Coordinates of C-alpha atoms in Angstrom, one line a residue:
M4 CA -1.4 -5.6 8.1
F5 CA 2.0 -4.4 9.1
S6 CA 4.0 -1.8 7.1
F7 CA 7.6 -0.6 7.0
G8 CA 8.9 2.3 4.9
D9 CA 9.6 6.0 4.6
S10 CA 7.6 9.2 3.9
L11 CA 5.6 7.4 1.1
T12 CA 4.1 5.2 3.8
D13 CA 4.5 7.1 7.1
T14 CA 1.1 7.8 8.7
G15 CA 2.2 9.8 11.7
N16 CA 5.3 8.3 13.4
I17 CA 7.4 11.3 12.6
C18 CA 5.1 13.7 14.4
V19 CA 3.6 11.7 17.2
N20 CA 5.5 14.0 19.6
M21 CA 4.9 17.1 17.4
S22 CA 8.7 17.6 17.4
A23 CA 10.5 19.8 14.9
A24 CA 10.7 16.8 12.7
G25 CA 6.9 16.9 12.5
E26 CA 7.3 20.1 10.4
S27 CA 8.9 17.9 7.7
Y28 CA 6.0 15.5 7.9
R29 CA 3.4 18.3 7.5
A30 CA 5.4 19.7 4.6
H31 CA 5.3 16.3 2.9
H32 CA 1.7 15.3 3.6
G33 CA -0.3 18.5 4.3
A34 CA -1.3 19.9 7.7
A35 CA -4.5 17.8 7.8
S36 CA -2.8 14.5 7.1
L37 CA -1.7 13.9 10.7
Q38 CA -5.3 14.3 12.0
H39 CA -6.5 12.0 9.2
H40 CA -4.1 9.2 10.3
L41 CA -4.2 9.7 14.1
L42 CA -7.9 10.4 14.5
R43 CA -9.2 8.5 11.5
P44 CA -12.3 10.6 10.9
P45 CA -15.2 9.0 9.1
H46 CA -15.1 11.5 6.3
L47 CA -11.8 12.1 4.4
P48 CA -11.6 15.5 2.7
L49 CA -9.5 15.6 -0.4
L50 CA -6.6 17.3 1.4
R51 CA -6.3 14.4 3.8
R52 CA -4.2 12.5 1.3
R53 CA -4.4 8.8 1.6
L54 CA -1.4 6.7 0.8
V55 CA -0.9 3.6 -1.3
F56 CA -1.2 1.2 1.5
D57 CA -4.4 2.9 2.8
F58 CA -6.0 1.9 -0.5
L59 CA -4.4 -1.6 -0.1
A60 CA -6.0 -1.9 3.3
E61 CA -9.4 -0.9 1.9
G62 CA -9.1 -3.3 -0.9
L63 CA -8.3 -6.1 1.5
G64 CA -11.2 -5.1 3.8
L65 CA -8.8 -4.0 6.6
P66 CA -8.9 -0.8 8.7
L67 CA -6.4 2.0 8.1
L68 CA -3.2 1.4 10.0
P69 CA -2.3 3.4 13.1
P70 CA 1.3 4.6 13.4
S71 CA 3.2 2.2 15.7
K72 CA 4.6 5.0 18.0
V73 CA 1.2 6.3 19.0
I74 CA 0.7 5.9 22.8
G75 CA -2.3 3.8 23.5
G76 CA -2.9 3.0 19.9
D77 CA -5.2 0.1 18.9
F78 CA -2.9 -2.4 17.1
R79 CA -5.3 -5.3 17.1
R80 CA -5.7 -5.1 13.3
G81 CA -2.1 -4.1 12.5
A82 CA 0.4 -1.2 12.8
N83 CA 2.6 1.0 10.6
M84 CA 6.3 1.3 11.5
A85 CA 7.2 3.6 8.5
I86 CA 8.7 7.0 9.2
V87 CA 9.6 10.0 7.2
G88 CA 13.3 9.8 6.2
G89 CA 13.4 6.1 6.8
T90 CA 16.4 4.3 5.1
A91 CA 17.2 0.7 4.3
L92 CA 20.8 1.1 5.7
D93 CA 21.6 2.1 9.3
F94 CA 22.7 5.6 10.2
D95 CA 26.1 4.2 11.4
F96 CA 26.8 3.1 7.9
F97 CA 26.1 6.5 6.4
E98 CA 28.5 8.1 9.0
S99 CA 31.1 5.6 8.0
I100 CA 31.1 6.8 4.4
G101 CA 31.0 10.5 5.3
V102 CA 27.3 11.1 5.1
G103 CA 25.8 12.9 8.1
F104 CA 22.4 14.5 8.2
P105 CA 20.0 15.1 5.8
F106 CA 17.9 12.7 7.7
W107 CA 15.0 13.8 9.8
N108 CA 15.3 10.8 12.2
Y109 CA 17.0 7.5 12.9
G110 CA 14.2 5.4 11.5
S111 CA 16.2 2.9 9.5
M112 CA 14.7 -0.5 8.6
N113 CA 16.4 -2.1 11.5
V114 CA 14.9 0.5 13.9
Q115 CA 11.4 -0.2 12.4
L116 CA 11.9 -3.9 12.9
R117 CA 12.7 -3.3 16.5
W118 CA 9.5 -1.3 16.9
F119 CA 7.7 -4.3 15.4
R120 CA 9.3 -6.7 17.8
D121 CA 8.5 -4.4 20.7
L122 CA 4.8 -4.4 19.7
L123 CA 4.5 -8.2 19.3
P124 CA 3.8 -9.0 23.0
S125 CA 0.8 -6.6 23.1
I126 CA -0.3 -7.6 19.6
C127 CA -0.3 -11.3 20.5
A128 CA -2.0 -10.6 23.8
T129 CA -5.0 -9.2 22.0
A130 CA -5.1 -11.8 19.2
A131 CA -7.7 -14.0 20.9
P132 CA -9.8 -15.9 20.1
Q133 CA -7.7 -17.2 17.1
G134 CA -4.4 -16.8 18.9
C135 CA -1.2 -15.2 17.8
R136 CA -0.2 -17.9 15.4
A137 CA -3.3 -17.6 13.2
Y138 CA -3.4 -13.9 13.6
L139 CA 0.1 -13.2 12.2
A140 CA -0.1 -16.1 9.7
E141 CA -3.0 -14.3 8.0
S142 CA -1.5 -10.8 8.2
P143 CA -0.1 -9.0 5.1
F144 CA 3.4 -7.4 5.6
L145 CA 4.3 -4.5 3.4
F146 CA 8.0 -3.8 3.0
G147 CA 8.6 -0.5 1.2
S148 CA 9.1 2.0 0.0
L149 CA 12.7 1.7 1.3
G150 CA 16.0 2.7 -0.3
G151 CA 15.0 6.0 -1.9
N152 CA 16.3 8.0 1.0
D153 CA 19.6 6.0 1.0
Y154 CA 20.3 7.4 -2.5
N155 CA 19.0 10.9 -1.6
A156 CA 21.3 11.1 1.4
M157 CA 24.4 10.2 -0.7
V158 CA 23.5 12.6 -3.5
L159 CA 22.8 15.5 -1.1
F160 CA 26.2 15.0 0.4
G161 CA 28.0 15.2 -2.9
F162 CA 28.0 11.6 -4.2
T163 CA 27.5 11.3 -8.0
V164 CA 24.6 9.2 -9.2
D165 CA 27.1 6.5 -10.3
Q166 CA 28.8 6.5 -6.9
A167 CA 25.4 6.1 -5.1
R168 CA 24.5 3.4 -7.5
N169 CA 27.4 1.3 -6.4
Y170 CA 25.6 0.8 -3.1
T171 CA 22.5 -0.7 -4.8
P172 CA 23.5 -4.4 -4.0
K173 CA 24.0 -3.5 -0.4
I174 CA 20.7 -1.7 -0.1
V175 CA 18.8 -4.6 -1.8
D176 CA 20.5 -7.1 0.4
Q177 CA 19.6 -5.1 3.5
I178 CA 15.9 -5.0 2.5
A179 CA 15.9 -8.7 1.8
S180 CA 17.5 -9.3 5.2
G181 CA 14.7 -7.2 6.8
V182 CA 12.1 -9.4 5.2
E183 CA 13.9 -12.5 6.6
T184 CA 14.1 -10.8 10.0
S185 CA 10.4 -10.1 10.1
L186 CA 9.7 -13.8 9.1
A187 CA 11.9 -14.9 12.0
A188 CA 10.0 -12.7 14.4
V189 CA 6.8 -14.2 13.2
Q190 CA 8.2 -17.7 13.4
A191 CA 9.4 -17.1 17.0
R192 CA 5.7 -16.5 17.8
H193 CA 4.9 -20.0 16.6
C194 CA 3.4 -18.9 13.4
R195 CA 5.4 -21.2 11.1
S196 CA 3.6 -24.1 9.6
P197 CA 4.6 -27.3 11.4
S198 CA 5.1 -29.2 8.1
S199 CA 7.1 -26.4 6.5
P200 CA 10.9 -27.0 6.3
S201 CA 11.6 -23.2 6.3
P202 CA 9.6 -20.1 7.3
V203 CA 9.6 -18.8 3.7
A204 CA 7.8 -21.9 2.4
A205 CA 4.8 -21.0 4.5
V206 CA 4.7 -17.4 3.1
R207 CA 3.1 -16.0 0.0
I208 CA 5.5 -13.4 -1.4
V209 CA 4.4 -10.9 -4.1
Y210 CA 6.6 -8.3 -5.8
A211 CA 5.0 -4.9 -6.2
D212 CA 6.5 -2.7 -9.0
Y213 CA 6.4 0.9 -7.9
Y214 CA 8.7 2.2 -10.6
A215 CA 6.8 1.0 -13.7
V216 CA 3.4 2.4 -12.7
V217 CA 4.8 5.8 -11.6
A218 CA 6.8 5.9 -14.9
E219 CA 3.7 5.3 -16.9
M220 CA 1.8 8.0 -14.9
V221 CA 4.5 10.5 -15.6
Q222 CA 4.9 9.7 -19.3
A223 CA 1.3 9.1 -20.2
P224 CA -1.0 10.3 -17.3
A225 CA -4.1 10.3 -19.5
R226 CA -3.9 6.6 -20.0
L227 CA -4.5 6.2 -16.3
G228 CA -7.2 8.8 -15.9
L229 CA -4.9 11.7 -14.8
R230 CA -3.8 14.9 -16.5
S231 CA -0.6 16.4 -15.0
G232 CA 2.3 14.0 -15.1
I233 CA 5.4 15.7 -13.6
A234 CA 4.6 19.2 -12.3
A235 CA 4.0 19.4 -8.5
C236 CA 0.4 20.0 -7.5
C237 CA 1.6 21.8 -4.3
G238 CA 4.4 24.3 -4.9
A239 CA 5.2 28.0 -5.5
G240 CA 4.0 28.2 -9.1
R241 CA 7.4 28.7 -10.7
G242 CA 8.9 26.9 -13.6
E243 CA 7.9 23.8 -15.5
Y244 CA 7.8 21.7 -12.4
N245 CA 6.1 24.1 -10.0
W246 CA 8.9 23.5 -7.5
E247 CA 11.4 25.7 -5.7
Y248 CA 13.6 24.6 -2.8
E249 CA 12.9 27.7 -0.8
A250 CA 9.2 27.5 -1.3
R251 CA 8.4 23.8 -1.1
C252 CA 4.9 22.5 -0.2
G253 CA 4.0 23.6 3.3
M254 CA 6.3 26.6 3.2
R255 CA 5.4 30.3 2.7
G256 CA 4.6 31.0 -0.9
A257 CA 3.5 27.5 -1.8
A258 CA -0.1 26.5 -2.5
A259 CA -2.0 23.4 -3.7
C260 CA -3.3 23.2 -7.2
A261 CA -7.0 23.6 -7.9
D262 CA -7.6 19.9 -8.8
P263 CA -5.3 17.4 -7.0
S264 CA -7.5 14.6 -8.2
S265 CA -6.0 15.0 -11.7
A266 CA -2.3 15.3 -10.7
V267 CA 0.3 12.6 -10.3
C268 CA 2.9 14.5 -8.3
W269 CA 1.9 16.1 -5.0
D270 CA 5.0 18.1 -3.9
G271 CA 7.9 17.2 -6.2
G272 CA 8.8 14.0 -4.3
H273 CA 5.5 12.3 -3.4
T274 CA 2.5 11.1 -5.3
T275 CA -1.0 12.5 -4.9
E276 CA -4.0 10.6 -3.4
A277 CA -5.3 10.1 -6.9
A278 CA -2.0 8.6 -8.0
N279 CA -1.8 6.4 -4.9
R280 CA -5.2 5.0 -5.7
V281 CA -4.0 4.0 -9.2
I282 CA -0.8 2.4 -7.8
A283 CA -2.8 0.4 -5.3
G284 CA -5.2 -0.8 -7.9
G285 CA -2.3 -1.9 -10.1
W286 CA -1.0 -3.9 -7.1
L287 CA -4.3 -5.4 -6.0
R288 CA -5.5 -6.5 -9.5
G289 CA -2.4 -6.2 -11.7
P290 CA -0.4 -5.6 -13.8
Y291 CA 2.0 -4.0 -11.4
C292 CA 2.3 -6.8 -8.9
H293 CA 3.5 -10.3 -9.5
P294 CA 1.3 -12.1 -8.7
P295 CA -1.5 -9.5 -8.1
I296 CA -2.4 -9.3 -4.4
L297 CA -6.0 -10.3 -5.0
H298 CA -5.0 -13.1 -7.3

């Protein structure tokens, strides 16, 4: 399995080098999450929060994916290109409309696609005995989450919601283009069906609905076996949402709630492991994926 996305799917690319940007990752996912995804220990304590596609991998009988930027990583069963702050649109575009940083990195979708192409030679070299064609032809590709940070960047730089919404067609087109680019990369490795008139005809595409399942968890958490719908599990304990900008999860003054297994929201912007399990189940078996992945 190969994955592309942002902080909802990053398993360590942002902090492979333990840079300053890694502090952002630890604030999002918890200090133990990096060890969970880089070292893959056999026992996963609750604080090592698994992501949606971790549960997808388990449901498909696949190993958890290593981040693609890990030096010496084992990519024989897949890789994860997602990175915290990842966007659908390129950084040059944001600069052109007056948006600079609130990004932690330059990990746009096109950058992640380049990382994937860079990995292909080594991936295909270890694909024996079935060969690269069969290996990639049987591999699931997960595109997303992407696009959220595009809107975040605009709003943080003073765009109104309506102004940011004007770029929705461009963001959607960019993501669709990324899917086509990944198909072209696979086709270049001779993975296209000889009888297929186009690479898309040989591919099974499913549409996972992230919004609907999260909206239901927030509005009626008990229906999905959860208790707290919108308040952050990890925060400073202030206000209705347990969220304060100067005391976000991972910062001084913030702490995790007593029972993350009943919460939907981890830190005000990311879902808990319990919620991720529900989302993955809705994608694997329905009704939040069309058709369900295991259909």
